PDB file of C-alpha atoms in Angstrom:
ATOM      1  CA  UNK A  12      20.888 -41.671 -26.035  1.00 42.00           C
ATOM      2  CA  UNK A  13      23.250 -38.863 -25.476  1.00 43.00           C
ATOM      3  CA  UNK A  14      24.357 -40.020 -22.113  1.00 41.00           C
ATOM      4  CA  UNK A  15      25.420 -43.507 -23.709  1.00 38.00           C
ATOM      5  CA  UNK A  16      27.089 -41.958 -26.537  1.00 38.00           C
ATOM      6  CA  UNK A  17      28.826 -39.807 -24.492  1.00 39.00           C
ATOM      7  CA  UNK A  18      29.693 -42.950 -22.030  1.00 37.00           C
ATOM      8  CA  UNK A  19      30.783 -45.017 -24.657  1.00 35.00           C
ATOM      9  CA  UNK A  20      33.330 -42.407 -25.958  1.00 38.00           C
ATOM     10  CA  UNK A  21      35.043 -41.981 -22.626  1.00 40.00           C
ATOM     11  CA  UNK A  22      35.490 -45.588 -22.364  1.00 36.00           C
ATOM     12  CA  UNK A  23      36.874 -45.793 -26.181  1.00 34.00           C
ATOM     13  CA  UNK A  24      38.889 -43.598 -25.323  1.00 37.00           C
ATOM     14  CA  UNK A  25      39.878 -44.848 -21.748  1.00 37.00           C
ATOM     15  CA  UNK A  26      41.231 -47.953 -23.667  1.00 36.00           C
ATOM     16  CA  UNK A  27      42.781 -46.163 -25.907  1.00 36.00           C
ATOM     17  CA  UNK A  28      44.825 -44.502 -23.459  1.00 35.00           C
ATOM     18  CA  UNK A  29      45.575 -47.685 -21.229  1.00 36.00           C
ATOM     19  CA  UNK A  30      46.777 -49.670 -24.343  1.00 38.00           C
ATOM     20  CA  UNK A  31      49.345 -46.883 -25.233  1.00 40.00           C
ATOM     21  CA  UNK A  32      50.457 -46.758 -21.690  1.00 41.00           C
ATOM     22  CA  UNK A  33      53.542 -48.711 -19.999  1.00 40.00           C
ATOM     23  CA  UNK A  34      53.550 -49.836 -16.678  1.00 40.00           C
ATOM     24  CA  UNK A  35      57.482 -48.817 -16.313  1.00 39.00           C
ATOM     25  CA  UNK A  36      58.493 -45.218 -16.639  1.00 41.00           C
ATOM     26  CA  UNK A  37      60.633 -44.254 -19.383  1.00 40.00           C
ATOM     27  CA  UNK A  38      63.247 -41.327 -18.570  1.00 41.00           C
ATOM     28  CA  UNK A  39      62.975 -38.331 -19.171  1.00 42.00           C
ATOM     29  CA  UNK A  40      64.782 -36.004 -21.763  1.00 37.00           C
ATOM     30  CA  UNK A  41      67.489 -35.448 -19.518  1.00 39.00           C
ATOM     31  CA  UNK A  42      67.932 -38.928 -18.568  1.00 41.00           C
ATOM     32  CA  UNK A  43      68.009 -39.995 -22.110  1.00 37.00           C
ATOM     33  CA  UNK A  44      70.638 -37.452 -23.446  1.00 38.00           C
ATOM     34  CA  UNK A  45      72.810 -38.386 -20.222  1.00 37.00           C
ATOM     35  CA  UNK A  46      72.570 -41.963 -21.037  1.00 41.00           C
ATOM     36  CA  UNK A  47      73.097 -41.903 -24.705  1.00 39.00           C
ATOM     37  CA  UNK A  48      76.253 -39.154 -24.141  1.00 39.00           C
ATOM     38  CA  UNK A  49      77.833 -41.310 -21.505  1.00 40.00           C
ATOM     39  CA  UNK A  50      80.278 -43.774 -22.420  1.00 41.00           C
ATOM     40  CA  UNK A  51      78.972 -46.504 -20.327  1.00 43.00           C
ATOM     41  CA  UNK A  52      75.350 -47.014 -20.492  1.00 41.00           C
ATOM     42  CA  UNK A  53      75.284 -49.196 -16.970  1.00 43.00           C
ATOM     43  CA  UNK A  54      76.388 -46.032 -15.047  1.00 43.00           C
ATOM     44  CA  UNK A  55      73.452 -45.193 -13.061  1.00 42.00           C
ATOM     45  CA  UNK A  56      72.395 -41.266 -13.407  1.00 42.00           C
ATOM     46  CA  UNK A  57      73.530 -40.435  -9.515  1.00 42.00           C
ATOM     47  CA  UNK A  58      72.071 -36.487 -10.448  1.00 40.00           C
ATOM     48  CA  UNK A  59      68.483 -35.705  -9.075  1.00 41.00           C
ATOM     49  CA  UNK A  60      66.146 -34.635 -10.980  1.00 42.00           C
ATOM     50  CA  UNK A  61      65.369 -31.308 -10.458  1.00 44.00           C
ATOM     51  CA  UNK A  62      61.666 -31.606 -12.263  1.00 51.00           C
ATOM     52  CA  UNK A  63      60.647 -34.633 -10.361  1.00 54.00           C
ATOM     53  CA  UNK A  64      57.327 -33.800  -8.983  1.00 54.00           C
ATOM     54  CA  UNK A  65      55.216 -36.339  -6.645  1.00 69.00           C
ATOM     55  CA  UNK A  66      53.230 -39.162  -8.867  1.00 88.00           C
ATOM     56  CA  UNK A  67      49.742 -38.506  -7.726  1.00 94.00           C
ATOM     57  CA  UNK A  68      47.651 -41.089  -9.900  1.00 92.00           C
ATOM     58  CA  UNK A  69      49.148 -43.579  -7.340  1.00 92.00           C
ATOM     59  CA  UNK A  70      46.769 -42.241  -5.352  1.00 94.00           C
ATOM     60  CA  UNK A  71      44.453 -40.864  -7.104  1.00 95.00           C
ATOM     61  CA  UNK A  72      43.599 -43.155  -9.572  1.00 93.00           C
ATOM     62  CA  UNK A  73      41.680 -46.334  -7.179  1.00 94.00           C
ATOM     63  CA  UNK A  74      39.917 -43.047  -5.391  1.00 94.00           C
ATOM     64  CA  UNK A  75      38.306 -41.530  -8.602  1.00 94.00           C
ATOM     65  CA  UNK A  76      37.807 -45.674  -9.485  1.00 92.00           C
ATOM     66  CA  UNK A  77      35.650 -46.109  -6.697  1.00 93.00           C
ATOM     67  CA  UNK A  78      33.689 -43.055  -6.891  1.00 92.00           C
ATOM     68  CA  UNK A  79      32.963 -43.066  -9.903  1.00 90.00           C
ATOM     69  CA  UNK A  80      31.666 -46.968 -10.152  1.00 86.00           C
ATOM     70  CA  UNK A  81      28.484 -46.306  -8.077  1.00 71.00           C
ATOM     71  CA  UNK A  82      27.400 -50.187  -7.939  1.00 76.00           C
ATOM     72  CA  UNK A  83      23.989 -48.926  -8.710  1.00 75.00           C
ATOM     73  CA  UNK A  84      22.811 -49.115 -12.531  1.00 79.00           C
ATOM     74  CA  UNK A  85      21.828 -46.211 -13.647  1.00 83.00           C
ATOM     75  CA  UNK A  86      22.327 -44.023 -10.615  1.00 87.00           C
ATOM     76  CA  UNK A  87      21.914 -40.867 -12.037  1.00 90.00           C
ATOM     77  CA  UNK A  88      19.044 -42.187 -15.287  1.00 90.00           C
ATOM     78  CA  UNK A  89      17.160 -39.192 -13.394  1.00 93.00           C
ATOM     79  CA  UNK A  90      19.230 -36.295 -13.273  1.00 93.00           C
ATOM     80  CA  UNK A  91      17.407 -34.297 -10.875  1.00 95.00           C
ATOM     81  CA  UNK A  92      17.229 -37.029  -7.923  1.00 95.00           C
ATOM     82  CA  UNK A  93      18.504 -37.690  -4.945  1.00 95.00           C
ATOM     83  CA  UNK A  94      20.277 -40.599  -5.307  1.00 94.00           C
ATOM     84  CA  UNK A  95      22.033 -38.944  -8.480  1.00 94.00           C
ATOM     85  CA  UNK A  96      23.152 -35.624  -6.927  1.00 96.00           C
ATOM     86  CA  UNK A  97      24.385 -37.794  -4.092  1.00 95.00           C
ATOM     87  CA  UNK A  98      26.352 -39.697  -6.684  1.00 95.00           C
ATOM     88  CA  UNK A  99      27.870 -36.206  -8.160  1.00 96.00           C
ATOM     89  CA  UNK A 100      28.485 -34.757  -4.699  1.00 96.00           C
ATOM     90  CA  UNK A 101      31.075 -37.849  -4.437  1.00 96.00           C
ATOM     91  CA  UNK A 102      32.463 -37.258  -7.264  1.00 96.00           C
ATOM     92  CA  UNK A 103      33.033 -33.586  -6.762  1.00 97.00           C
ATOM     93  CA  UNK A 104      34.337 -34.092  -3.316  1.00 97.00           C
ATOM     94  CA  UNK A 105      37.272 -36.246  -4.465  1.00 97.00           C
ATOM     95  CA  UNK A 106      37.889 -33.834  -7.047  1.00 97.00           C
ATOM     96  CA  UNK A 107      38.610 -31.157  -4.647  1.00 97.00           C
ATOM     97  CA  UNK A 108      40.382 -33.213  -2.782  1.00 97.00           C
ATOM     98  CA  UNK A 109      42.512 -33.515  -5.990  1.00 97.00           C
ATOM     99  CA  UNK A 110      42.462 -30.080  -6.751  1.00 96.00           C
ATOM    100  CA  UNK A 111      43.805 -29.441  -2.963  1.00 97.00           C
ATOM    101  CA  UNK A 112      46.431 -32.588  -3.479  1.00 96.00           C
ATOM    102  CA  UNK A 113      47.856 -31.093  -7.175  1.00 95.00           C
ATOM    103  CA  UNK A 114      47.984 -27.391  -5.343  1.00 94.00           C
ATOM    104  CA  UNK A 115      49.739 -28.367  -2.120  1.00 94.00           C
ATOM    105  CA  UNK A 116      52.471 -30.805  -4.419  1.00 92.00           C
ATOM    106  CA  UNK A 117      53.074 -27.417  -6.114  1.00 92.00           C
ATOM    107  CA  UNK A 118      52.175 -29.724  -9.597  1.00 92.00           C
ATOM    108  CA  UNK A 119      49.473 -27.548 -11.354  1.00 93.00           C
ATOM    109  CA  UNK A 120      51.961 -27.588 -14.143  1.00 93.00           C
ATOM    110  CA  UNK A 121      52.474 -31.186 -14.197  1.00 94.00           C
ATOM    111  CA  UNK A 122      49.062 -32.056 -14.560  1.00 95.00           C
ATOM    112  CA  UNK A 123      47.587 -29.648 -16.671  1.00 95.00           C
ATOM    113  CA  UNK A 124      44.551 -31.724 -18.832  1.00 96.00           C
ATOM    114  CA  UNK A 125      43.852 -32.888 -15.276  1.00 97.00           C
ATOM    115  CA  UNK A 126      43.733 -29.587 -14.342  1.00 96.00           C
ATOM    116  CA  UNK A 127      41.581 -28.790 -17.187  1.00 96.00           C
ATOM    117  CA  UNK A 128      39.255 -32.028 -16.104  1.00 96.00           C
ATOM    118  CA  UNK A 129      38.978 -30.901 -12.971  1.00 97.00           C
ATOM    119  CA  UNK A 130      37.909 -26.989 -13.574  1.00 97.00           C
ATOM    120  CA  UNK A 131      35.367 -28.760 -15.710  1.00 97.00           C
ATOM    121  CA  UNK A 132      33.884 -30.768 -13.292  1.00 97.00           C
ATOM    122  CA  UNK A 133      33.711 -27.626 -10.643  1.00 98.00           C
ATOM    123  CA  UNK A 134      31.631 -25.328 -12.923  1.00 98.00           C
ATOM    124  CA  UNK A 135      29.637 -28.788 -13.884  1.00 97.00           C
ATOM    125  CA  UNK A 136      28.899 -28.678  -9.823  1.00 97.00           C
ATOM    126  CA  UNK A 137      28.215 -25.038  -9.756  1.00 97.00           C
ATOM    127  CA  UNK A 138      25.840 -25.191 -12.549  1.00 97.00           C
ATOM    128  CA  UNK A 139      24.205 -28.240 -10.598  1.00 96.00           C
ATOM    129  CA  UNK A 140      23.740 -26.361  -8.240  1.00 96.00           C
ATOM    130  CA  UNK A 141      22.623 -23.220  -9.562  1.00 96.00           C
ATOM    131  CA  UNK A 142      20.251 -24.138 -11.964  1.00 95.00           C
ATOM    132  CA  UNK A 143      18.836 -26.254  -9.191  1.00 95.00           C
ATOM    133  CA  UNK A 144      18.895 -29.736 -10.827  1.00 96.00           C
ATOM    134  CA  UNK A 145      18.293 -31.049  -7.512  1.00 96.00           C
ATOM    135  CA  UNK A 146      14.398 -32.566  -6.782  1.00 94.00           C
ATOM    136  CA  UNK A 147      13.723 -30.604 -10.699  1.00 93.00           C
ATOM    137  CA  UNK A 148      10.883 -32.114 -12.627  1.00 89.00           C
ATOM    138  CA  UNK A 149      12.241 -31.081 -15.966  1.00 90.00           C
ATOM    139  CA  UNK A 150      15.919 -32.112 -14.753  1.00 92.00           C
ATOM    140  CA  UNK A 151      15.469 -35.174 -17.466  1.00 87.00           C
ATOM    141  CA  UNK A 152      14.011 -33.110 -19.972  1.00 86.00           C
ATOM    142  CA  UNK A 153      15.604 -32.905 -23.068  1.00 83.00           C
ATOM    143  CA  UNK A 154      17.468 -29.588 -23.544  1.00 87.00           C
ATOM    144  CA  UNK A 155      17.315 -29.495 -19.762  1.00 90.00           C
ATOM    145  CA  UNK A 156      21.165 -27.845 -18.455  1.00 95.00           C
ATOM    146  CA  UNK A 157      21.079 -30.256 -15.472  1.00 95.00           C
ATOM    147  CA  UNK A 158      21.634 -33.504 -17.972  1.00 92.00           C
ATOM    148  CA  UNK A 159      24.947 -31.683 -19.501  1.00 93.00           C
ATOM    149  CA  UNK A 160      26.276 -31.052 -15.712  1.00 96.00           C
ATOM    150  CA  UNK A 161      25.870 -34.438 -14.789  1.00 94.00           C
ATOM    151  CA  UNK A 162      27.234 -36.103 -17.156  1.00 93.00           C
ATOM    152  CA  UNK A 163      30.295 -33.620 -17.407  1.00 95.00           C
ATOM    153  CA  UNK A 164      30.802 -34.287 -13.406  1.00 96.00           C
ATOM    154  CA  UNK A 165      30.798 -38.259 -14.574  1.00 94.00           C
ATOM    155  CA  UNK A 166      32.685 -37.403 -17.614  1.00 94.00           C
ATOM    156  CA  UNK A 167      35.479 -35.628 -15.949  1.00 94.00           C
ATOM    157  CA  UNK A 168      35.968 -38.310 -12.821  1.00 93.00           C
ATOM    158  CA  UNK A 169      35.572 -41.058 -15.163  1.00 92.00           C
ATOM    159  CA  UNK A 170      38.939 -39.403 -17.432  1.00 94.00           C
ATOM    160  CA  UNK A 171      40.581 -38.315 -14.791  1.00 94.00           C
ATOM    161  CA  UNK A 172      41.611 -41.628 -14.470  1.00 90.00           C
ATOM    162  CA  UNK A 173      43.829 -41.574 -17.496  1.00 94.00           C
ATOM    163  CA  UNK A 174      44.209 -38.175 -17.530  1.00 95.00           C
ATOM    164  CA  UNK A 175      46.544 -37.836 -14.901  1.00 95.00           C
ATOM    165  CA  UNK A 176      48.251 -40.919 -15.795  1.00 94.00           C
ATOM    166  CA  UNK A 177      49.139 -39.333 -19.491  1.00 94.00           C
ATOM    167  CA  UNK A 178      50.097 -36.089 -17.820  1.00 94.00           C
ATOM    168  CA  UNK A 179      52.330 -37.596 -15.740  1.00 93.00           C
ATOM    169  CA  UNK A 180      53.860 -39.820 -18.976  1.00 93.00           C
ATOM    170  CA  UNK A 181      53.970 -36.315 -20.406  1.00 92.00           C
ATOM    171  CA  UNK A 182      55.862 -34.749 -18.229  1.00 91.00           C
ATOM    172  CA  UNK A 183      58.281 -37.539 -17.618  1.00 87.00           C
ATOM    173  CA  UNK A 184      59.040 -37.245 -21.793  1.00 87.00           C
ATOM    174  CA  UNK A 185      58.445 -33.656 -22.004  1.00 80.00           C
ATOM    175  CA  UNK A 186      59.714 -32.030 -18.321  1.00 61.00           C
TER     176      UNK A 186
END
């Protein structure tokens, strides 16, 4: 019951976020105060941008789509199995590979809830790992540890999604 509550928030929430959102950019600060201060509003802004940072959801985004929609229903209803850590272990390899993408952009600051997401999702792994979820009999028992890492490891690829999407709307209001 939790894991469907828990599901059904994310994707509340997931439309929440992709009803707010605009498939054109809007300028930033700068680019507003330069527009409204100039005296013709059709002169292009020729400056650039010295807090433009690389828009990684481009990429990102179908990635984290595709690992996170499994095909299978209920791939991880047992916690502890094999097809569910196998599920997780994709999951958690795109995210470093997101991690190492953010780092090597020099964007940590740009993406900062996806930042958050992600950290989440590692100690989610590690806690997989080390409370040995994996082949566990009491994996799907209530109050078992292994059910909160999973679902934070789906929970976090599944709002990545729109995470870095809204960081990057963020940053393009905020700098």
């Amino acid at each position: 019951m939790h894991n469907r509550t828990a599901l059904v928030a994310i994707v509340v929430l997931a439309a929440a976020v992709t009803a707010c959102g605009s498939s054109e950019p809007s300028p930033g600060k700068a680019g507003r105060a330069t527009n409204a201060n100039s005296p013709t509003s059709a002169t292009p802004n020729t400056a650039a941008p010295s807090t433009a940072a690389p828009k990684l959801s481009t990429a990102w985004v179908p990635k984290l789509d595709k690992v996170t929609s499994s095909g299978v229903q209920g791939v991880c209803t047992h916690v502890g199995s094999q097809q569910c850590a196998d599920h997780l272990t994709d999951i958690v390899t795109v995210g470093i590979d997101l991690q190492q993408a953010i780092t090597e952009a020099g964007a940590k600051r740009m993406y900062p809830r996806s930042t958050d997401e992600l950290d989440k999702m590692m100690r989610a792994s590690d806690g997989y790992t080390n409370d040995g979820c994996l082949n566990d009999p009491a994996a799907d028992v209530d109050g078992s540890p292994c059910f909160k890492h999973s679902l934070d490891i789906m929970g976090a690829g599944a709002s990545l999604q729109f995470t870095m999407e809204t960081d990057e709307m963020r940053w393009e209001l905020d700098g």
